[in-house]
CSV table of C-alpha atoms in Angstrom, one decimal:
chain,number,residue,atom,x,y,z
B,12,UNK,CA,3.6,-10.2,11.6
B,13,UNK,CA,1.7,-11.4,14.7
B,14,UNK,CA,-1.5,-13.3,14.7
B,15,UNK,CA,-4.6,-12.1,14.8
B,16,UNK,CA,-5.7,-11.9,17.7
B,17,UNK,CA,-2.5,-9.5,19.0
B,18,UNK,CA,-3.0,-7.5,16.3
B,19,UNK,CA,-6.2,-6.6,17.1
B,20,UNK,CA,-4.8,-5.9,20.5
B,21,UNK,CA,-2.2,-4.2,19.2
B,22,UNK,CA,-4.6,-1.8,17.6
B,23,UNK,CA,-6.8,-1.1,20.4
B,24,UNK,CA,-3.9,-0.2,22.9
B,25,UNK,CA,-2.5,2.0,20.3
B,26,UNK,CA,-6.4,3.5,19.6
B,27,UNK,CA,-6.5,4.1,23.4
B,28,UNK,CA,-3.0,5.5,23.9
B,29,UNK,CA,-3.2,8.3,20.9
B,30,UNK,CA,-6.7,9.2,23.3
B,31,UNK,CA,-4.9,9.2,26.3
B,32,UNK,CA,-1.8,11.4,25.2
B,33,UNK,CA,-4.4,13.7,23.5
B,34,UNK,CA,-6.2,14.4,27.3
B,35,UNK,CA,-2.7,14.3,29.6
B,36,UNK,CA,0.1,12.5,28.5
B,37,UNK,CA,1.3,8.2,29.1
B,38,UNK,CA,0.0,6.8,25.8
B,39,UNK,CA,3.3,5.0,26.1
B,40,UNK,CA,2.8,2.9,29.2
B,41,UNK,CA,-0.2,1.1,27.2
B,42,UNK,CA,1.8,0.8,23.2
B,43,UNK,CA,5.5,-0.1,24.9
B,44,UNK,CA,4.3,-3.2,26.8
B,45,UNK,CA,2.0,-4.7,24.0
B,46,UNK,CA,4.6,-4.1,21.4
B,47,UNK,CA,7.8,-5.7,23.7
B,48,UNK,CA,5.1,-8.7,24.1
B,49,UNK,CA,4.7,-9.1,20.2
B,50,UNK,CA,8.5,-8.3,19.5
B,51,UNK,CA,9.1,-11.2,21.7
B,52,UNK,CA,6.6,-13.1,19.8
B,53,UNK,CA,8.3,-12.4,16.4
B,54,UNK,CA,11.1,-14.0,18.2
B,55,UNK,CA,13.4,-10.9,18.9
B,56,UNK,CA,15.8,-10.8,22.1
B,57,UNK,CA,14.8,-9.3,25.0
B,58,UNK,CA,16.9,-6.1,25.0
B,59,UNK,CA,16.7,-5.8,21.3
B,60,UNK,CA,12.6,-6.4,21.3
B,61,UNK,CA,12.4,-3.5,23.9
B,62,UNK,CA,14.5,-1.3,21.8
B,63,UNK,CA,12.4,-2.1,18.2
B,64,UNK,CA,9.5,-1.2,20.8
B,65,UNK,CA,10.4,1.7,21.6
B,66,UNK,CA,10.8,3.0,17.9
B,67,UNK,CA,7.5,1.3,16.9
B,68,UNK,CA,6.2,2.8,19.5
B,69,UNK,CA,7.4,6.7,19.0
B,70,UNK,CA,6.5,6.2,14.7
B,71,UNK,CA,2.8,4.4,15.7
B,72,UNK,CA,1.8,7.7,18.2
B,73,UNK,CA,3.8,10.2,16.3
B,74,UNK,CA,0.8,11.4,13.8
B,75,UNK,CA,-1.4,11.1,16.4
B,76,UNK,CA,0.1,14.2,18.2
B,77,UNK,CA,-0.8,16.6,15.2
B,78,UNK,CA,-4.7,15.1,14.5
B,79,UNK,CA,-5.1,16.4,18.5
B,80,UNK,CA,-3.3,19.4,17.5
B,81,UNK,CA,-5.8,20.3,14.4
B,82,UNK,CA,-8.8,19.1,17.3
B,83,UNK,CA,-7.4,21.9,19.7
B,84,UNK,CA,-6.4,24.8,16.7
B,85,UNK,CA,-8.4,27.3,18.1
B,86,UNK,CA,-7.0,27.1,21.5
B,87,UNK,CA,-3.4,26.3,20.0
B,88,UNK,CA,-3.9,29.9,18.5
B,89,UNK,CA,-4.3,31.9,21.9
B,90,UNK,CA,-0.9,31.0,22.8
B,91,UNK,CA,1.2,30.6,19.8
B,92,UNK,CA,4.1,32.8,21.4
B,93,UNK,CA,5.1,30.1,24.0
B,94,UNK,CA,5.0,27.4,21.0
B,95,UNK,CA,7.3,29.3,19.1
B,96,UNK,CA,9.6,29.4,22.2
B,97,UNK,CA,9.7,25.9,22.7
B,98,UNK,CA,9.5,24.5,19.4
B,99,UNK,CA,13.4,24.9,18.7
B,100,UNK,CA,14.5,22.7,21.8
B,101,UNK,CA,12.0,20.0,21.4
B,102,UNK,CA,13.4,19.5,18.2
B,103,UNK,CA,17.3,19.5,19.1
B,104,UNK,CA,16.5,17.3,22.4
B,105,UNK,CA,14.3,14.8,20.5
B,106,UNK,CA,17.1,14.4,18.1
B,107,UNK,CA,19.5,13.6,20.8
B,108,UNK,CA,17.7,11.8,23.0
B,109,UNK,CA,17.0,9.6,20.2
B,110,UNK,CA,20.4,9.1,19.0
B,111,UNK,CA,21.5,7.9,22.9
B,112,UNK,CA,18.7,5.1,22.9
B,113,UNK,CA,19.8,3.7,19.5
B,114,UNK,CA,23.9,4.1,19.4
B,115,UNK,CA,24.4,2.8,22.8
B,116,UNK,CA,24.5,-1.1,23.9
B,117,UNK,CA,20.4,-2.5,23.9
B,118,UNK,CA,21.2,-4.2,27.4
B,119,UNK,CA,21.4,-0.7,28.4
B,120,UNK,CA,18.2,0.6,27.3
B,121,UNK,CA,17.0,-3.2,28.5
B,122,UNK,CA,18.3,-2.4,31.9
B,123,UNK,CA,16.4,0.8,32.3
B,124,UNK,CA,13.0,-0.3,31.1
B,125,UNK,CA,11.6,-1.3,34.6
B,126,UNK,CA,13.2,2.2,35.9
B,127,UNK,CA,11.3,4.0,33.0
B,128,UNK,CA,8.1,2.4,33.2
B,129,UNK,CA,7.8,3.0,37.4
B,130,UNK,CA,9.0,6.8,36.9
B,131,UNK,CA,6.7,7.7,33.8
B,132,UNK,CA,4.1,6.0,36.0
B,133,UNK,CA,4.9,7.8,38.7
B,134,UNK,CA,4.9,11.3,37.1
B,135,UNK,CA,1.4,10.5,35.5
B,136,UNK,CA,0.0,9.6,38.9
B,137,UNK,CA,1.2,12.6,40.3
B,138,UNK,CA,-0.1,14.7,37.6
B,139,UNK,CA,-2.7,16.7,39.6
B,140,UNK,CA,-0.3,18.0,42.1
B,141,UNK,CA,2.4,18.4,39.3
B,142,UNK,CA,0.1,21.0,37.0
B,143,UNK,CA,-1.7,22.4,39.6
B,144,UNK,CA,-5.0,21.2,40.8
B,145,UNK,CA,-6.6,24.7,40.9
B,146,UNK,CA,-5.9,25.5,37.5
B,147,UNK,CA,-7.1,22.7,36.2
B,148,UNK,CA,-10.2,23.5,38.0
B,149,UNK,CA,-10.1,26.6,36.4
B,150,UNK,CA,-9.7,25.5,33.0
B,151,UNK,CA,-12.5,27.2,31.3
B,152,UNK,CA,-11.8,31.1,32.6
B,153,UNK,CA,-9.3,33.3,31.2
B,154,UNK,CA,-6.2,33.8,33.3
B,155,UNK,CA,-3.8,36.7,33.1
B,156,UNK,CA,0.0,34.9,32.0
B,157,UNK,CA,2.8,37.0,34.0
B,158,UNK,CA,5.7,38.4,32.4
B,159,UNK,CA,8.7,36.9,32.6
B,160,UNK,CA,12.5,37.6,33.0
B,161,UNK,CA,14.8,36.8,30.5
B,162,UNK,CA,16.2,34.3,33.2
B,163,UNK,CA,13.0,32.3,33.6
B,164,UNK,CA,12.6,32.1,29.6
B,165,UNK,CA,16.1,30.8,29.5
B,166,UNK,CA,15.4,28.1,32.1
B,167,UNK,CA,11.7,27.1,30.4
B,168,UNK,CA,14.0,26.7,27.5
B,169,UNK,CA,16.3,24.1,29.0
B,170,UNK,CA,13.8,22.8,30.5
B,171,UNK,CA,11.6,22.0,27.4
B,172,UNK,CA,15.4,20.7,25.9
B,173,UNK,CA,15.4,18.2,28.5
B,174,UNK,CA,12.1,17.0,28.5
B,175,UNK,CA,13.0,16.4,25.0
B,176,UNK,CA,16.2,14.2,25.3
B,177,UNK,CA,14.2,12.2,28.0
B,178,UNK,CA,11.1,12.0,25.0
B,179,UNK,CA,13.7,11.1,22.3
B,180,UNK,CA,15.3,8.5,24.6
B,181,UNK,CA,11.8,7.0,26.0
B,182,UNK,CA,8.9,9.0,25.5
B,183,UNK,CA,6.2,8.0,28.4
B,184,UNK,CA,5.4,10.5,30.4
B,185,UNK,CA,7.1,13.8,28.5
B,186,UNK,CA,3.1,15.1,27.9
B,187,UNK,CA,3.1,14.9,32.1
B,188,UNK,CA,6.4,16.6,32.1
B,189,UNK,CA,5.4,19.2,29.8
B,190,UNK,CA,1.8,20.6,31.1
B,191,UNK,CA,3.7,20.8,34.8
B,192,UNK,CA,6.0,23.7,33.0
B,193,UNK,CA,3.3,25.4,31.1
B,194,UNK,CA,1.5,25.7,34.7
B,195,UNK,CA,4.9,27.2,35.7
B,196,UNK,CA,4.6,29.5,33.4
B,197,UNK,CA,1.3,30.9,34.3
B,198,UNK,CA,-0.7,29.1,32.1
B,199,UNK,CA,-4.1,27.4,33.5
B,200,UNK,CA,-6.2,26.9,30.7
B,201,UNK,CA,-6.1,23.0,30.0
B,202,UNK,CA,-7.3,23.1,26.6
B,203,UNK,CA,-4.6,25.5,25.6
B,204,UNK,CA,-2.3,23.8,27.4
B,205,UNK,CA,-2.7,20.3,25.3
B,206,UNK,CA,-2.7,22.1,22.4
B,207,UNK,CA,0.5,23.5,22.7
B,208,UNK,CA,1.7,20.0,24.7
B,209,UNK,CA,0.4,18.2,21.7
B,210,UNK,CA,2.8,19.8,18.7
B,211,UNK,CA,5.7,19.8,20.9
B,212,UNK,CA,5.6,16.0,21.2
B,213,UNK,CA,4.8,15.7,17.5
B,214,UNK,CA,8.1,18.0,17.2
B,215,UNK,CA,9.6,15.5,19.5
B,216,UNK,CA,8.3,11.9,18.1
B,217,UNK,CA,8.7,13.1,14.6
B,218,UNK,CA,13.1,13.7,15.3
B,219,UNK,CA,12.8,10.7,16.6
B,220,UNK,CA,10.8,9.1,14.0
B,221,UNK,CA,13.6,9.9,11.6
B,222,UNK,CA,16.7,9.0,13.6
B,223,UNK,CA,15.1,5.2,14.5
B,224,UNK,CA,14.2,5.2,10.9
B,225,UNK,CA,18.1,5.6,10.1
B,226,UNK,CA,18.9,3.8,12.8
B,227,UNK,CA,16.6,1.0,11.4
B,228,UNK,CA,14.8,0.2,14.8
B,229,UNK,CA,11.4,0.4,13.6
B,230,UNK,CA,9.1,-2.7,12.8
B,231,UNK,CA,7.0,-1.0,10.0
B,232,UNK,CA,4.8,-3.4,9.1
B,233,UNK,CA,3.3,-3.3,13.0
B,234,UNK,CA,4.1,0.4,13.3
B,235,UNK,CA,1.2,1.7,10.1
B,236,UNK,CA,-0.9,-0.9,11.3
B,237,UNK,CA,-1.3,1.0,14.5
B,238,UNK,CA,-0.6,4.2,13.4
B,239,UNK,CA,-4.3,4.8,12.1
B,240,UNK,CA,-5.2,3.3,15.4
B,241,UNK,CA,-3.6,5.7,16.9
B,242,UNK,CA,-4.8,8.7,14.6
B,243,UNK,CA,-8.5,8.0,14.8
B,244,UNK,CA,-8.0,7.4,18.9
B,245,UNK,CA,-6.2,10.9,19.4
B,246,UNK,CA,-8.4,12.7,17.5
B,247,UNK,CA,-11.7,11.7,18.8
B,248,UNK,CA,-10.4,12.4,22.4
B,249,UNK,CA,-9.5,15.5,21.7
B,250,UNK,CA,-12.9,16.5,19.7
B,251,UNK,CA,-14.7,14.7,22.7
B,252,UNK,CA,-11.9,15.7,25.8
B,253,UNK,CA,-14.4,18.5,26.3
B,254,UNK,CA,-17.8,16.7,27.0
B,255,UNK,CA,-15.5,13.7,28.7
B,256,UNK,CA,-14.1,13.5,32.1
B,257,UNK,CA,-11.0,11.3,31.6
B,258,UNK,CA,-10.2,10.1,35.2
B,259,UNK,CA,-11.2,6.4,34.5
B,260,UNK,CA,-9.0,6.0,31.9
B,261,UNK,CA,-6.0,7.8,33.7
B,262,UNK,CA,-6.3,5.6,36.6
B,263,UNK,CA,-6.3,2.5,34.0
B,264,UNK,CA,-3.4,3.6,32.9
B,265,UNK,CA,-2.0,4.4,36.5
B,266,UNK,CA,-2.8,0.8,37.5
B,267,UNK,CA,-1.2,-0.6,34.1
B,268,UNK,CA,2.1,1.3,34.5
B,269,UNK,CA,2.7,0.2,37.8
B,270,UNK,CA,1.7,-3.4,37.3
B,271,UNK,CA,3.9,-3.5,34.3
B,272,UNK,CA,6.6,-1.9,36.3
B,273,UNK,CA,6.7,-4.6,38.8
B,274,UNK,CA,6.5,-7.1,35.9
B,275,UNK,CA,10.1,-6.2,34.5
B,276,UNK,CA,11.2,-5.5,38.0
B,277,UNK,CA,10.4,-8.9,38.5
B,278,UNK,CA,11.7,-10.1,35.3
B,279,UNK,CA,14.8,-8.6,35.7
B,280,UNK,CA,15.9,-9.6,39.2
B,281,UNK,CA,14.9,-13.4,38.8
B,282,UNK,CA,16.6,-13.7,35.2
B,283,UNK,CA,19.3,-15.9,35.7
């Protein structure tokens, strides 16, 4: 186990991240880092630490998805046909995407972390724009939802399928991802939105949760310790998301992912 002192960190970025994936999505930019950091500690190698980090990571935030979901019932209620839709794919693409990252070389998954990092960044700096910043103005009046062709359903489908794979394979970022397609959909109530966003990545983490648990890329002693963390963080955001603006804490995050990014970029390209 680490010392002290990073578990207590270890705690309080995963307390933070279960709040910040309850509000919009990119818990992962804060757990992934800190848990490379103490992998490294532990004495893992580089690719294989960010690999163990990444399953840590996805078992740590899993529960957390479902105590936002039980803070956001009544909204996850009003739109239980599009969650019914959608379910089926996250689980499939969560399965697979999971699979890729843990049966494939770890100087791969090494390789990609900067990439990852920047574009999850990326995506949750551009949220706004990406989920429409009207709606979200709007986030408190009812708004009619259009019908759809069977065309469009079939795309939202694949679309949810993909966002999947890319959740099973990294995670940060796929709550981002998510809420743009449910604004596609005609959908403009926030609340309703996280709620349904919030059991599709529980669908999503927990096929993951079970293939790294095969796979045996889980630190588990790290991973409960932060899982309560994470619990206690997601729920209070969500019973609280209401009353609480949470731009500060996305632009924290913002400034973290890209410094972070730049890190392994920097990393990476001076590693002899």
């Amino acid at each position: 186990m680490p010392d002290i002192s990073q578990c207590i960190w270890l705690c309080l970025a995963a307390a933070v991240a279960g709040g910040v994936n309850a509000l919009a999505g990119g818990g992962t930019l804060l757990t992934f880092p800190a848990l490379i950091a103490a992998m490294r500690a532990l004495g893992y190698e580089e690719d294989l630490a960010a690999v163990l980090a990444n399953g840590t990571s996805t078992v740590a935030l899993a529960p957390a998805s479902f105590s936002s979901a039980w803070a956001y019932r009544q909204d996850l209620m009003k739109e239980w046909k599009w969650l019914k839709l959608l379910i089926g794919p996250s689980i499939v693409g969560g399965v697979l995407g999971t699979w890729l990252v843990t049966s494939t070389n770890p100087k791969y998954f090494g390789a990609l972390v900067p990439w990852l990092i920047f574009g999850a960044s990326l995506l949750f700096a551009l949220q706004p724009l990406l989920t429409k910043k009207k709606a979200i103005e709007k986030a408190d009046l009812p708004q009619p939802v259009p019908e759809h062709s069977l065309g469009k359903l079939m795309a939202i489908v694949l679309f949810q399928f993909m966002v999947a794979i890319y959740g099973g394979y990294f995670g940060a970022g796929i709550g981002i991802l998510m809420l743009s397609a449910l604004s596609l959909i005609g959908l403009s109530n926030m609340h309703e939105m996280n709620a349904i966003k919030t059991v599709l990545a529980g669908c999503i983490n927990c096929m993951s949760v079970l293939v790294f648990t095969y796979k045996q890329k889980i630190h588990w002693p790290i991973a409960a310790m932060m899982m309560a963390s994470a619990i206690a963080g997601g729920y209070l955001a969500a019973a609280f998301g209401r009353k609480v603006k949470p731009i500060y804490i996305r632009w924290l995050v913002i400034v973290i992912g890209f410094t972070l990014s730049a890190w392994y970029f920097y990393q990476r390209f001076t590693a002899k």
